[in-house]
JSON list of C-alpha atoms in Angstrom, two decimals:
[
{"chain": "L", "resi": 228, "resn": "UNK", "atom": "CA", "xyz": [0.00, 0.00, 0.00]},
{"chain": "L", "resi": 229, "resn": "UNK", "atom": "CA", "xyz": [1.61, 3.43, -1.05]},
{"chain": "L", "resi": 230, "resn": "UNK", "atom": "CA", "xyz": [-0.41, 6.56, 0.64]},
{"chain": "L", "resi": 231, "resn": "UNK", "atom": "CA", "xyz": [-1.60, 9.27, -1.98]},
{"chain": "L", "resi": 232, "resn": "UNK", "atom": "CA", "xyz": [-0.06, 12.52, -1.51]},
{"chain": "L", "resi": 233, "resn": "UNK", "atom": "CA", "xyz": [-1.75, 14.80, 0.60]},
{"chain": "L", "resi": 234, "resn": "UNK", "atom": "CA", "xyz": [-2.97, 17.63, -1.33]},
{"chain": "L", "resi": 235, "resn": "UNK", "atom": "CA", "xyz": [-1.37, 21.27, -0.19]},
{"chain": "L", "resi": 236, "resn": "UNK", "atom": "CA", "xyz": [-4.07, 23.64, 1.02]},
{"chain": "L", "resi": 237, "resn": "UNK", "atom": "CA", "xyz": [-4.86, 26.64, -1.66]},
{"chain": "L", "resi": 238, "resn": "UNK", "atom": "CA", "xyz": [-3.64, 28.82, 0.77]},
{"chain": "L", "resi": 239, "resn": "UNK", "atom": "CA", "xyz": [-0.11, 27.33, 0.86]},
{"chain": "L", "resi": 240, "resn": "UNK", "atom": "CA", "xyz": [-0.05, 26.67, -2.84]},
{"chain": "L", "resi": 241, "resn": "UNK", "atom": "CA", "xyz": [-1.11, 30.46, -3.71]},
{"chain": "L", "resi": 242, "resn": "UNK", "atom": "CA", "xyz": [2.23, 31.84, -1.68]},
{"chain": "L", "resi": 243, "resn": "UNK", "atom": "CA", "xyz": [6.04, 31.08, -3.52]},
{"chain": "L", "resi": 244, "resn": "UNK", "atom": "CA", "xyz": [8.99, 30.19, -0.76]},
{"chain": "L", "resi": 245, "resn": "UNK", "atom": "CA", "xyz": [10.13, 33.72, -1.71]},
{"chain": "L", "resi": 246, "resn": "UNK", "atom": "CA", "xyz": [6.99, 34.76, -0.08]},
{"chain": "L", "resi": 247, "resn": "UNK", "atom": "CA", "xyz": [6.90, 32.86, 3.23]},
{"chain": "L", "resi": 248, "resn": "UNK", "atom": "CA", "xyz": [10.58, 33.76, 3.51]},
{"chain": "L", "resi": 249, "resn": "UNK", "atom": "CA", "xyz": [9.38, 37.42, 3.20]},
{"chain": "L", "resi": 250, "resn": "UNK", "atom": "CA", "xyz": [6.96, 37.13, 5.85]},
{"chain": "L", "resi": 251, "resn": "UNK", "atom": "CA", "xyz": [9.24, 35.09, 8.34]},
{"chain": "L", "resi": 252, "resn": "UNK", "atom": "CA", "xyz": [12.16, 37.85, 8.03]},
{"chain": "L", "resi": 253, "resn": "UNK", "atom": "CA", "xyz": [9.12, 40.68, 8.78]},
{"chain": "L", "resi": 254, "resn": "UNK", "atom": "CA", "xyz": [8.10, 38.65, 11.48]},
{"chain": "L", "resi": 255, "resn": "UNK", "atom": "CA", "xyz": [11.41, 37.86, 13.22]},
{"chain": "L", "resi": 256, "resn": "UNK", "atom": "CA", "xyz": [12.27, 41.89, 12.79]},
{"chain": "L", "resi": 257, "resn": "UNK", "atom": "CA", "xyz": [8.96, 42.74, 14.48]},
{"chain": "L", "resi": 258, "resn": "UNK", "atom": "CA", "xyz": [10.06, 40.69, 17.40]},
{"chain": "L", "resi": 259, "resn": "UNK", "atom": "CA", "xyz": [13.56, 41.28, 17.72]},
{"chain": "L", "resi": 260, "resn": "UNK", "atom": "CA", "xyz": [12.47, 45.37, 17.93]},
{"chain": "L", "resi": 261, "resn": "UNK", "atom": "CA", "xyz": [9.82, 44.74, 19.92]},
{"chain": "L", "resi": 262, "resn": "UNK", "atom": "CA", "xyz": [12.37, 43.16, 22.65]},
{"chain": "L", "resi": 263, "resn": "UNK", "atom": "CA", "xyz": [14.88, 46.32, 21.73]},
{"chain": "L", "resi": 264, "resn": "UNK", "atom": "CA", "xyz": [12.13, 48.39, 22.92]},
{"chain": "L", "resi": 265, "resn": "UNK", "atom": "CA", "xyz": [11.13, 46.58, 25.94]},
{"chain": "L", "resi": 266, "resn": "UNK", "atom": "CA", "xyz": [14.92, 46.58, 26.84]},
{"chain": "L", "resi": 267, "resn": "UNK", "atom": "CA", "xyz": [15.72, 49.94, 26.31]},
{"chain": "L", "resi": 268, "resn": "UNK", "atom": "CA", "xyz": [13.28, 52.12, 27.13]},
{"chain": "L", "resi": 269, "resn": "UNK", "atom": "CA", "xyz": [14.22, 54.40, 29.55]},
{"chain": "L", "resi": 270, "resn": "UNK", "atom": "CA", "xyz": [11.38, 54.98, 32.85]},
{"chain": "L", "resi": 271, "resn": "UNK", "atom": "CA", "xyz": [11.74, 57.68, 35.56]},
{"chain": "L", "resi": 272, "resn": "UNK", "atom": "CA", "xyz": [10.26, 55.07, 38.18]},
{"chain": "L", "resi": 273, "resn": "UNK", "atom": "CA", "xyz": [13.04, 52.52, 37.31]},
{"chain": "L", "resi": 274, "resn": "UNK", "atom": "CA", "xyz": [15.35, 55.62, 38.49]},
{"chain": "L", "resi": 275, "resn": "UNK", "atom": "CA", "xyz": [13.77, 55.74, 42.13]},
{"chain": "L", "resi": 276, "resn": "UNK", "atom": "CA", "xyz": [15.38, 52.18, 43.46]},
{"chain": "L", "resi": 277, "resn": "UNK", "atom": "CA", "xyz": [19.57, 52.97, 42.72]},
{"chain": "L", "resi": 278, "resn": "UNK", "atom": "CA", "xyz": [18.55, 56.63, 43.73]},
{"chain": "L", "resi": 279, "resn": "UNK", "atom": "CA", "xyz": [16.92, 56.04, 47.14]},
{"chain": "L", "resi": 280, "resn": "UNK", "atom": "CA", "xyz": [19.26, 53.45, 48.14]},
{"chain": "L", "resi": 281, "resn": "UNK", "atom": "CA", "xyz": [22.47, 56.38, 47.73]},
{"chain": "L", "resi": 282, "resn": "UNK", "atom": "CA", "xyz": [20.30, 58.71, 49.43]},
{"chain": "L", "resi": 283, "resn": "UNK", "atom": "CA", "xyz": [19.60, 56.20, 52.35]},
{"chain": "L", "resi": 284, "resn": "UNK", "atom": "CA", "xyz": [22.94, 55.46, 52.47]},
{"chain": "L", "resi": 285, "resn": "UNK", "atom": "CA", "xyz": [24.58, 59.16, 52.61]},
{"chain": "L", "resi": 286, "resn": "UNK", "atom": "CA", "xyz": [21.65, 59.87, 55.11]},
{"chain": "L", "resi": 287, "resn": "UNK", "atom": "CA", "xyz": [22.56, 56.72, 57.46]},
{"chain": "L", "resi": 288, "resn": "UNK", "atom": "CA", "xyz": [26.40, 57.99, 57.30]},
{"chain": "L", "resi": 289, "resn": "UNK", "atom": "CA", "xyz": [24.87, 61.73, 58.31]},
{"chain": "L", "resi": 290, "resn": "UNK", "atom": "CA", "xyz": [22.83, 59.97, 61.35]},
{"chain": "L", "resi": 291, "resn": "UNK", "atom": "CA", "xyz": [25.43, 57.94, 62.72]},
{"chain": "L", "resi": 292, "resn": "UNK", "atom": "CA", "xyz": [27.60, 61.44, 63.04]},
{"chain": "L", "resi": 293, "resn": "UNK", "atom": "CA", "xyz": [25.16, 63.89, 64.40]},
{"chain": "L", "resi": 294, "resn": "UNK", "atom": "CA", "xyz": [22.42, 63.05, 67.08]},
{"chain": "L", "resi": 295, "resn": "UNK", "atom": "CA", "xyz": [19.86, 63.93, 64.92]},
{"chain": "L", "resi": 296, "resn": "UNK", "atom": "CA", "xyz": [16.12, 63.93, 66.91]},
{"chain": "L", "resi": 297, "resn": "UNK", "atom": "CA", "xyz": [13.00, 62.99, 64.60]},
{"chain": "L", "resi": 298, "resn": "UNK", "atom": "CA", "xyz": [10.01, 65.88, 63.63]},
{"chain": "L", "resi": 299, "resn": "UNK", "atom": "CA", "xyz": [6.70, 65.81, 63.24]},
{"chain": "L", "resi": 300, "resn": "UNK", "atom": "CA", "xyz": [6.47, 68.40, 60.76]},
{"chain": "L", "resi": 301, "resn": "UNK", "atom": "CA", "xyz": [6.26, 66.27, 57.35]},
{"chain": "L", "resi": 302, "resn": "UNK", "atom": "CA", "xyz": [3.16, 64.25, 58.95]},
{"chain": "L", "resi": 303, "resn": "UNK", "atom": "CA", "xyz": [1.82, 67.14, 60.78]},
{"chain": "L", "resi": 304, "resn": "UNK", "atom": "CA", "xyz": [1.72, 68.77, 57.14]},
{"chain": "L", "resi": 305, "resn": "UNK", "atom": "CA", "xyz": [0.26, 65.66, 55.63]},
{"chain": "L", "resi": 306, "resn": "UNK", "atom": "CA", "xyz": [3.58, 64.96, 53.59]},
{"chain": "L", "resi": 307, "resn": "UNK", "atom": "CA", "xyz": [5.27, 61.66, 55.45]},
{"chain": "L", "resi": 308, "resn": "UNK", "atom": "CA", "xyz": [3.30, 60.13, 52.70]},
{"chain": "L", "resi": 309, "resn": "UNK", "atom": "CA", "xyz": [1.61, 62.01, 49.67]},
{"chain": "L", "resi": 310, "resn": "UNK", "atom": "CA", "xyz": [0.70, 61.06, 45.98]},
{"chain": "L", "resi": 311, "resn": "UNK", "atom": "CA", "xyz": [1.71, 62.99, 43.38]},
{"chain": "L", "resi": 312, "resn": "UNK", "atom": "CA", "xyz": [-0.67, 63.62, 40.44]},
{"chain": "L", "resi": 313, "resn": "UNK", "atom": "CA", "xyz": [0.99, 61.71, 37.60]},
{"chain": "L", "resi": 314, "resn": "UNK", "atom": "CA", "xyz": [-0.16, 58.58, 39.57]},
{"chain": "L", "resi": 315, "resn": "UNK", "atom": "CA", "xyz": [3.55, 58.63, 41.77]},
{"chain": "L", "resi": 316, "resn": "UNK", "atom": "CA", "xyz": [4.12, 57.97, 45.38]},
{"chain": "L", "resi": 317, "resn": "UNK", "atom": "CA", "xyz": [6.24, 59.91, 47.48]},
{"chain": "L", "resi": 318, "resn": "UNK", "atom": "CA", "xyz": [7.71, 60.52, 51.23]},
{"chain": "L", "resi": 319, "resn": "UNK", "atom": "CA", "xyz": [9.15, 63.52, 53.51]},
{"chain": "L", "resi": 320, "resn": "UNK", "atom": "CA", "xyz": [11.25, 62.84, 56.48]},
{"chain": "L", "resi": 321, "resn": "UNK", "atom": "CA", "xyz": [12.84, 65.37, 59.01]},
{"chain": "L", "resi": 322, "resn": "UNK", "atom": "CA", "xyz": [15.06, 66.04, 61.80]},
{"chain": "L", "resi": 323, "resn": "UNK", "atom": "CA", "xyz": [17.03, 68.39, 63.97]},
{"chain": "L", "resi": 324, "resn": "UNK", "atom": "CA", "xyz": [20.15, 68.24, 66.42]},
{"chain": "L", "resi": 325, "resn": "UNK", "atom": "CA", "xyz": [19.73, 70.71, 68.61]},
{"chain": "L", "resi": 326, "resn": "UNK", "atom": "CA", "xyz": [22.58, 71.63, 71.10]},
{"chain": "L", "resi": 327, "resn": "UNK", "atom": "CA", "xyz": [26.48, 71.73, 69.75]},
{"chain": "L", "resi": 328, "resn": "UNK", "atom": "CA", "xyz": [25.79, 69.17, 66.70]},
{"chain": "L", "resi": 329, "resn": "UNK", "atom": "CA", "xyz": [23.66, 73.30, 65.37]},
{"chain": "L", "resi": 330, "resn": "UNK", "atom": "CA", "xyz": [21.70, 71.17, 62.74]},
{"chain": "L", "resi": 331, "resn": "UNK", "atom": "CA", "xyz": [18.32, 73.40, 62.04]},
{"chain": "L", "resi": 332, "resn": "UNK", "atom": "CA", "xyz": [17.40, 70.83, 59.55]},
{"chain": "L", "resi": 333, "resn": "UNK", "atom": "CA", "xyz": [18.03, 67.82, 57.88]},
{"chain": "L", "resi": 334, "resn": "UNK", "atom": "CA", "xyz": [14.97, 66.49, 55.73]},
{"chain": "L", "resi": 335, "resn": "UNK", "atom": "CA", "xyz": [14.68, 63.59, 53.42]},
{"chain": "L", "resi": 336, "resn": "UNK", "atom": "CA", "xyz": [12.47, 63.72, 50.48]},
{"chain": "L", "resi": 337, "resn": "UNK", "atom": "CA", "xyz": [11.92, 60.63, 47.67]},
{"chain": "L", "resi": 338, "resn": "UNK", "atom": "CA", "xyz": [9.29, 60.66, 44.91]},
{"chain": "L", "resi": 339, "resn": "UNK", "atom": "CA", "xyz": [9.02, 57.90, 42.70]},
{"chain": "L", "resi": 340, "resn": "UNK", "atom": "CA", "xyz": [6.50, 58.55, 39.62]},
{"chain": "L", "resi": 341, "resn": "UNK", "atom": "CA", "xyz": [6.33, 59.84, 36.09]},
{"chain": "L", "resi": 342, "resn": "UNK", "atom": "CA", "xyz": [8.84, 62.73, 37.57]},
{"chain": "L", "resi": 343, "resn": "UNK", "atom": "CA", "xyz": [11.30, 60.97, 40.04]},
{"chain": "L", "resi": 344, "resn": "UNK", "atom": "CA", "xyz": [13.06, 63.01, 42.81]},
{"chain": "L", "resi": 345, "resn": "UNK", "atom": "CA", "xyz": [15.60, 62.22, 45.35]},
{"chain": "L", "resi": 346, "resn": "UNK", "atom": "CA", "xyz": [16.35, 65.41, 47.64]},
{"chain": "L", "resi": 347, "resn": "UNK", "atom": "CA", "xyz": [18.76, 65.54, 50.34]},
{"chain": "L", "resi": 348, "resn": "UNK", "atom": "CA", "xyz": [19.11, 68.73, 52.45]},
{"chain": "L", "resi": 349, "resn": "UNK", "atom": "CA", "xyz": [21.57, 69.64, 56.24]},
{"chain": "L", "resi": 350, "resn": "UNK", "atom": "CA", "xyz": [20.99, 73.25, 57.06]},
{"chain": "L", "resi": 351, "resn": "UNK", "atom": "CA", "xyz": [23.15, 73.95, 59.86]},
{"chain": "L", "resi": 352, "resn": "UNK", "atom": "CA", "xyz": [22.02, 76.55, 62.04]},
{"chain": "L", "resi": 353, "resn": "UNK", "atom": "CA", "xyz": [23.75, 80.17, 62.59]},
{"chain": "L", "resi": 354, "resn": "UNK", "atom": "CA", "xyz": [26.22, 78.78, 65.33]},
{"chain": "L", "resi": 355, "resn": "UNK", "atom": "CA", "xyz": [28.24, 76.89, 63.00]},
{"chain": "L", "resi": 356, "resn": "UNK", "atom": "CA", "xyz": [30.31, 78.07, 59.54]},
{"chain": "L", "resi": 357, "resn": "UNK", "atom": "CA", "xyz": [29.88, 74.72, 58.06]},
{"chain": "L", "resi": 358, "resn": "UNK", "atom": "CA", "xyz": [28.52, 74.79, 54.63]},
{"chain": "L", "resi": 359, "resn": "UNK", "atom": "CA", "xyz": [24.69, 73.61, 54.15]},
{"chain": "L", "resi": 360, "resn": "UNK", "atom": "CA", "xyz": [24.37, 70.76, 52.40]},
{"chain": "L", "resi": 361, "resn": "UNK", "atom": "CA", "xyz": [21.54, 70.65, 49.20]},
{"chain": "L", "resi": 362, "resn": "UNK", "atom": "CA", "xyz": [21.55, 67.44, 46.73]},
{"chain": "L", "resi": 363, "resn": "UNK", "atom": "CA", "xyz": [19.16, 66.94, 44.80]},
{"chain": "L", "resi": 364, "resn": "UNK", "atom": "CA", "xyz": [18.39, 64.73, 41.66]},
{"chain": "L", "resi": 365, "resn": "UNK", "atom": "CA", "xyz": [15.39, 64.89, 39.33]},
{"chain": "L", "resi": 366, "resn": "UNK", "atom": "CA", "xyz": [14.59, 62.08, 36.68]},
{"chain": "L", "resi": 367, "resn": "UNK", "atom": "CA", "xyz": [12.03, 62.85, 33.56]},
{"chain": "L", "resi": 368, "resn": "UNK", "atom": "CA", "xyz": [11.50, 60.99, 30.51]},
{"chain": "L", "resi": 369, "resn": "UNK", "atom": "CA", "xyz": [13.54, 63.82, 28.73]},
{"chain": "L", "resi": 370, "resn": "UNK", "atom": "CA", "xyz": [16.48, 64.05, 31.13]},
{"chain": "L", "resi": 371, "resn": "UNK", "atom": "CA", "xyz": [18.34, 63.90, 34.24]},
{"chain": "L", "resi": 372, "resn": "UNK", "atom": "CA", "xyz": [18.45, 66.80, 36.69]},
{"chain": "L", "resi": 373, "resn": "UNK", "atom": "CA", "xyz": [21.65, 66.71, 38.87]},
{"chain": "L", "resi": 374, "resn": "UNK", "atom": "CA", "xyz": [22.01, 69.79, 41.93]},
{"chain": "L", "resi": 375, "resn": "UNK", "atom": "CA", "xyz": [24.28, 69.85, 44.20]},
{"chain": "L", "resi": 376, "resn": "UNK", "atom": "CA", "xyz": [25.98, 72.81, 46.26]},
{"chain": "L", "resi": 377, "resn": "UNK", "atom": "CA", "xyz": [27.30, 72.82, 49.83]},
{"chain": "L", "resi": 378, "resn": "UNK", "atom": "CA", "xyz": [26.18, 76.11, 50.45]},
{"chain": "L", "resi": 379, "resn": "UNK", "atom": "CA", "xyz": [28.20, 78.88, 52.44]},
{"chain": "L", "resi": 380, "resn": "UNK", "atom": "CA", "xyz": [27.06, 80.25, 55.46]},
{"chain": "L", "resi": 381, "resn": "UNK", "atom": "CA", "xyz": [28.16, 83.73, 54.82]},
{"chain": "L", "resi": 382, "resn": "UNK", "atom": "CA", "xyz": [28.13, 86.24, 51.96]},
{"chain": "L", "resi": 383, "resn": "UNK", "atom": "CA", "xyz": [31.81, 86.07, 50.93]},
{"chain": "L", "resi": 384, "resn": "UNK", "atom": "CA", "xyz": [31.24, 87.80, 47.22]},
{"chain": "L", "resi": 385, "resn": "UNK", "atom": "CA", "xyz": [30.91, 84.34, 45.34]},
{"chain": "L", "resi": 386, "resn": "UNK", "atom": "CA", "xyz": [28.18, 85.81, 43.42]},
{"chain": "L", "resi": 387, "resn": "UNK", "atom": "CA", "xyz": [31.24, 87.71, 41.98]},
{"chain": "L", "resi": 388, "resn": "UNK", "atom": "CA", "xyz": [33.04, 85.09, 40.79]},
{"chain": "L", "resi": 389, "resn": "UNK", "atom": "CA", "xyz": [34.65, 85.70, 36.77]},
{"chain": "L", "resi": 390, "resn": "UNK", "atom": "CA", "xyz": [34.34, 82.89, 34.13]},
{"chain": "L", "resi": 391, "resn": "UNK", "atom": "CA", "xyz": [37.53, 81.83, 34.41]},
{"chain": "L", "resi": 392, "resn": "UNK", "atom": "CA", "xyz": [37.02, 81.58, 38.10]},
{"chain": "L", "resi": 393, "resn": "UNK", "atom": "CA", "xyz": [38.85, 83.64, 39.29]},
{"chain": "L", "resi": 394, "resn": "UNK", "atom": "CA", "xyz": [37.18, 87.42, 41.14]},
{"chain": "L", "resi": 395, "resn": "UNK", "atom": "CA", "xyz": [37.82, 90.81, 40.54]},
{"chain": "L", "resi": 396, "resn": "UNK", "atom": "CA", "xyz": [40.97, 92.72, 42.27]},
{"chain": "L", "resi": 397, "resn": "UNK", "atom": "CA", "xyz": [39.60, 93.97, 45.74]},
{"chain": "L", "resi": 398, "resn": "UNK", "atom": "CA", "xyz": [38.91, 97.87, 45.68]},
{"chain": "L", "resi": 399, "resn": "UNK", "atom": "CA", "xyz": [37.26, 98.42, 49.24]},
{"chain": "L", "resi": 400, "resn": "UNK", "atom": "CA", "xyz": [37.74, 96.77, 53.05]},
{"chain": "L", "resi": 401, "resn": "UNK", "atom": "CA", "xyz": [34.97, 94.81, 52.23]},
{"chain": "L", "resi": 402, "resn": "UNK", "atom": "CA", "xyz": [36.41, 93.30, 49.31]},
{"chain": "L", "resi": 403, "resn": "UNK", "atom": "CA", "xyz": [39.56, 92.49, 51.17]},
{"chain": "L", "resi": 404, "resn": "UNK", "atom": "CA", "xyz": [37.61, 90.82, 53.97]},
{"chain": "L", "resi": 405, "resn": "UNK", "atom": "CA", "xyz": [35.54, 88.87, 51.20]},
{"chain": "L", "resi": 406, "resn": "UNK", "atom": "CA", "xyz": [39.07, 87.82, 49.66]},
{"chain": "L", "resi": 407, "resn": "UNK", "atom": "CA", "xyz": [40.18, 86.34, 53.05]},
{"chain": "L", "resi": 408, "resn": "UNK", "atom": "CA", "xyz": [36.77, 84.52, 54.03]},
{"chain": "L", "resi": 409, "resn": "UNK", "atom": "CA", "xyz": [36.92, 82.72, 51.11]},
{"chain": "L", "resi": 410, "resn": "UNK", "atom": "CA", "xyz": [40.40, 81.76, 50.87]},
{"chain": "L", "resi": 411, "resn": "UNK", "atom": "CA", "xyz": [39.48, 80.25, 54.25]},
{"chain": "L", "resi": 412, "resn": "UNK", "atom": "CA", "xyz": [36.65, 78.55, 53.22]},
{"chain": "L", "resi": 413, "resn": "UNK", "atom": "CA", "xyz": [38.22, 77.07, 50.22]},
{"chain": "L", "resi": 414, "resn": "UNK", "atom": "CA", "xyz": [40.79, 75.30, 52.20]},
{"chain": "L", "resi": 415, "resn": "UNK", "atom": "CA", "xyz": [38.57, 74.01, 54.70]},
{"chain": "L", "resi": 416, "resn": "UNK", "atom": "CA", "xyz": [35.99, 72.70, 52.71]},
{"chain": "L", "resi": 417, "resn": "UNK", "atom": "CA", "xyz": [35.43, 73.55, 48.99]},
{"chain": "L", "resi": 418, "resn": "UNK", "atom": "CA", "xyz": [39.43, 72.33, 48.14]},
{"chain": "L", "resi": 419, "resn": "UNK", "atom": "CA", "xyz": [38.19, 69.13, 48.62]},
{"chain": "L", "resi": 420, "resn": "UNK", "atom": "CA", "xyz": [35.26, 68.68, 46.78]},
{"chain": "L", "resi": 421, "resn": "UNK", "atom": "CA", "xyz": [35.76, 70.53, 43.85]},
{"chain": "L", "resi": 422, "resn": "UNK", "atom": "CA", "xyz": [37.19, 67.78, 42.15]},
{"chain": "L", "resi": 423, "resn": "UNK", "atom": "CA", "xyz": [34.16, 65.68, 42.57]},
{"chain": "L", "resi": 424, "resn": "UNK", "atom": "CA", "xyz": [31.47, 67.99, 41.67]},
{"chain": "L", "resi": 425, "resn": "UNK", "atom": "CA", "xyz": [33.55, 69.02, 38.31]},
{"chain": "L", "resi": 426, "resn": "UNK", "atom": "CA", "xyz": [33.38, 65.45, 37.38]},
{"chain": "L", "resi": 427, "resn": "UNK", "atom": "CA", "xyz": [29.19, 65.30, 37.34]},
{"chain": "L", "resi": 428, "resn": "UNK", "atom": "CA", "xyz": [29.46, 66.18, 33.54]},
{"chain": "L", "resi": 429, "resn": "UNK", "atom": "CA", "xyz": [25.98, 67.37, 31.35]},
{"chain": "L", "resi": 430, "resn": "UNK", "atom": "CA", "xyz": [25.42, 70.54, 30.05]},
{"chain": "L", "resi": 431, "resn": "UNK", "atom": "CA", "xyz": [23.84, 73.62, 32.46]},
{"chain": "L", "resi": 432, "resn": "UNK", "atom": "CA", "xyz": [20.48, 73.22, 33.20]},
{"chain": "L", "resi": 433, "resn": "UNK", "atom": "CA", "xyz": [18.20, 76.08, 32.38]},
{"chain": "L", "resi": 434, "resn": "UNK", "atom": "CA", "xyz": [17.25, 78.86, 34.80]},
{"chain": "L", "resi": 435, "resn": "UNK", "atom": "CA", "xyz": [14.65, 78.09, 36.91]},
{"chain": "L", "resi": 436, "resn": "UNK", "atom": "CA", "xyz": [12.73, 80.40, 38.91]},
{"chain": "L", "resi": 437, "resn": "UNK", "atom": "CA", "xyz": [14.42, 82.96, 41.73]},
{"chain": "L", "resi": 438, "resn": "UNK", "atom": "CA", "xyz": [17.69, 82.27, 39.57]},
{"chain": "L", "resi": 439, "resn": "UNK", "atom": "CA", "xyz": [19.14, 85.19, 41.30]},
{"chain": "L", "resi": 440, "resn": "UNK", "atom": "CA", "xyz": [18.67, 83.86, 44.21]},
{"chain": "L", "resi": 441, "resn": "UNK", "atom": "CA", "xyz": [20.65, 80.77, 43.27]},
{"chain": "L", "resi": 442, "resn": "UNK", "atom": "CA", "xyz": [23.73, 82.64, 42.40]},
{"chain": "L", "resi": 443, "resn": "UNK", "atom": "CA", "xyz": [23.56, 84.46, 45.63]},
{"chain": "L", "resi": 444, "resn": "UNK", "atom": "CA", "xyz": [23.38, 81.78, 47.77]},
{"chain": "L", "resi": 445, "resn": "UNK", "atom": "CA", "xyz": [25.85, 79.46, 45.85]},
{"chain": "L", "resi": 446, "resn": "UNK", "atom": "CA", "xyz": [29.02, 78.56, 46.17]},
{"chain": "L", "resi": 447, "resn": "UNK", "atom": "CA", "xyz": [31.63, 78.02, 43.81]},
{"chain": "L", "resi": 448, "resn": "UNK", "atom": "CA", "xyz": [31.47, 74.24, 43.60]},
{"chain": "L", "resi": 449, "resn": "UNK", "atom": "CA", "xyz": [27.75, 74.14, 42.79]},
{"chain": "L", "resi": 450, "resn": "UNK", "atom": "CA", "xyz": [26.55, 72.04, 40.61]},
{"chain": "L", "resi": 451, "resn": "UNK", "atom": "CA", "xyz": [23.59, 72.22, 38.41]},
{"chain": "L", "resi": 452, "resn": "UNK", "atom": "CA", "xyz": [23.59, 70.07, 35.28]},
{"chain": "L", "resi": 453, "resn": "UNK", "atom": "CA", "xyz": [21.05, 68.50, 33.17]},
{"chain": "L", "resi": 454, "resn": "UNK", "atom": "CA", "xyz": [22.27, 64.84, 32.04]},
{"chain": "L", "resi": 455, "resn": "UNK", "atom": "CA", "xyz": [20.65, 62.94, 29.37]},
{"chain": "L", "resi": 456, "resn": "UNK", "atom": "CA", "xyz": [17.77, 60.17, 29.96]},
{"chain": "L", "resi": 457, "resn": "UNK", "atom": "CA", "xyz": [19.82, 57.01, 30.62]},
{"chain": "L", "resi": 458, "resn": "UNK", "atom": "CA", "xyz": [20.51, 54.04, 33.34]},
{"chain": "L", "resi": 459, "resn": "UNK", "atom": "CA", "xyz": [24.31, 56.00, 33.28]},
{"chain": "L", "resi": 460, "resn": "UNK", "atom": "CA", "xyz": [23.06, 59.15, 33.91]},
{"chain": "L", "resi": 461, "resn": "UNK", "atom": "CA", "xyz": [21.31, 58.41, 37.17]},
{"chain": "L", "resi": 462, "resn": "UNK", "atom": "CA", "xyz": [24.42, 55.62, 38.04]},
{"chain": "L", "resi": 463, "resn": "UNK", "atom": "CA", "xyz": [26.65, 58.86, 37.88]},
{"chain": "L", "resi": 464, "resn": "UNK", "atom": "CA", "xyz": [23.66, 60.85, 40.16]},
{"chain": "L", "resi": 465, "resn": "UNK", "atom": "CA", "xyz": [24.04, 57.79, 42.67]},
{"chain": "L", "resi": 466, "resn": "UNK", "atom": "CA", "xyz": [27.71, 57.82, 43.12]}
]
């Protein structure tokens, strides 16, 4: 007994090999981009996890140095824990140190959503010349947000600062005592840092509001760069 030949259904005899091979290449590129885009595609949520666990861990380093007492304020205001309108989550801690530590506030702020944000901020309090501390990143589908300054606690005539850095020849007492204080300054803190805020990379980011505000109260490490939309840009944030 020798079987007929099964027939081929019209469908398969109206299409040439050419044809199927056609439609299997279309179909194979259809997949392989859909996986590029599932791989690739950058999210401002996916930003939050690498983000709060450097902020945790600067903030845990800050704690075990100062005695730093828990406030109510964040939950008194309703913002311990808030929802943001694109359909984000986010969460305000605070504290003080009252006595020689001088720490007015220290407050801890994380927003995961559309529009992630990781904000740390130290304001020490008029007894001490330490430098405030504000870092703060911001993560959009467009780009990455990097701000950081360790702000002076006096007006030493940054705001003056050239260019090329360097400030105009002092013409009044003033000036001179300017020239001094932050000469001082530099050695005791800003030497030291400089190196590692110069090294955040990006371009400026654009004025925001009160911008003359900012370059009053800056100093002349500050940072405030706008990185592009990547997994690399907000490794570099988390360093």
């Amino acid at each position: 007994y020798v079987p007929e030949p099964r027939a081929r259904p019209p469908y398969l005899l109206a299409a040439s090999p050419e044809r199927w091979q056609r439609r299997a290449k279309m179909r194979a590129a259809t997949v392989v981009l859909a996986c590029l885009a599932s791989t690739t595609a950058f999210a401002p949520r996916d930003a939050a996890k690498p983000l709060f666990a450097a902020q945790d861990a600067a903030l845990a380093k800050i704690r075990a140095s100062l005695p730093l007492e828990d406030k109510d304020y964040p939950a008194s205001l309703g913002l311990d824990a808030f929802s943001t309108p694109d359909g984000g989550s986010g969460a305000l801690r605070s504290w003080e140190a009252p006595g020689p530590a001088n720490i007015a506030w220290c407050s801890d702020l994380q927003i995961e959503g559309d529009t992630t944000v990781a904000s740390l901020t130290v304001w020490c309090a008029p007894l001490k010349d330490v430098p405030h501390l504000v870092c703060r990143t911001t993560v959009t589908p467009d780009h990455v947000d990097a701000f950081v300054d360790f702000r002076p606690r006096a007006a030493v005539g940054y705001e003056t600062r050239l260019d090329d850095g360097s400030y105009p020849e002092p013409d009044s007492r003033e000036a001179f005592m300017n020239k001094g204080n932050r000469a001082d300054l530099d050695k005791r803190f800003y030497d030291g840092v400089a190196e590692l805020c110069a090294g955040v990379g990006g371009e400026p980011a654009p004025a925001r509001g009160l911008a003359e505000l900012e370059t009053l109260a800056a100093s002349p490490v500050a940072v405030d760069a706008r990185l592009p939309a990547s997994d690399e840009s907000v490794a570099k944030c988390a360093e």
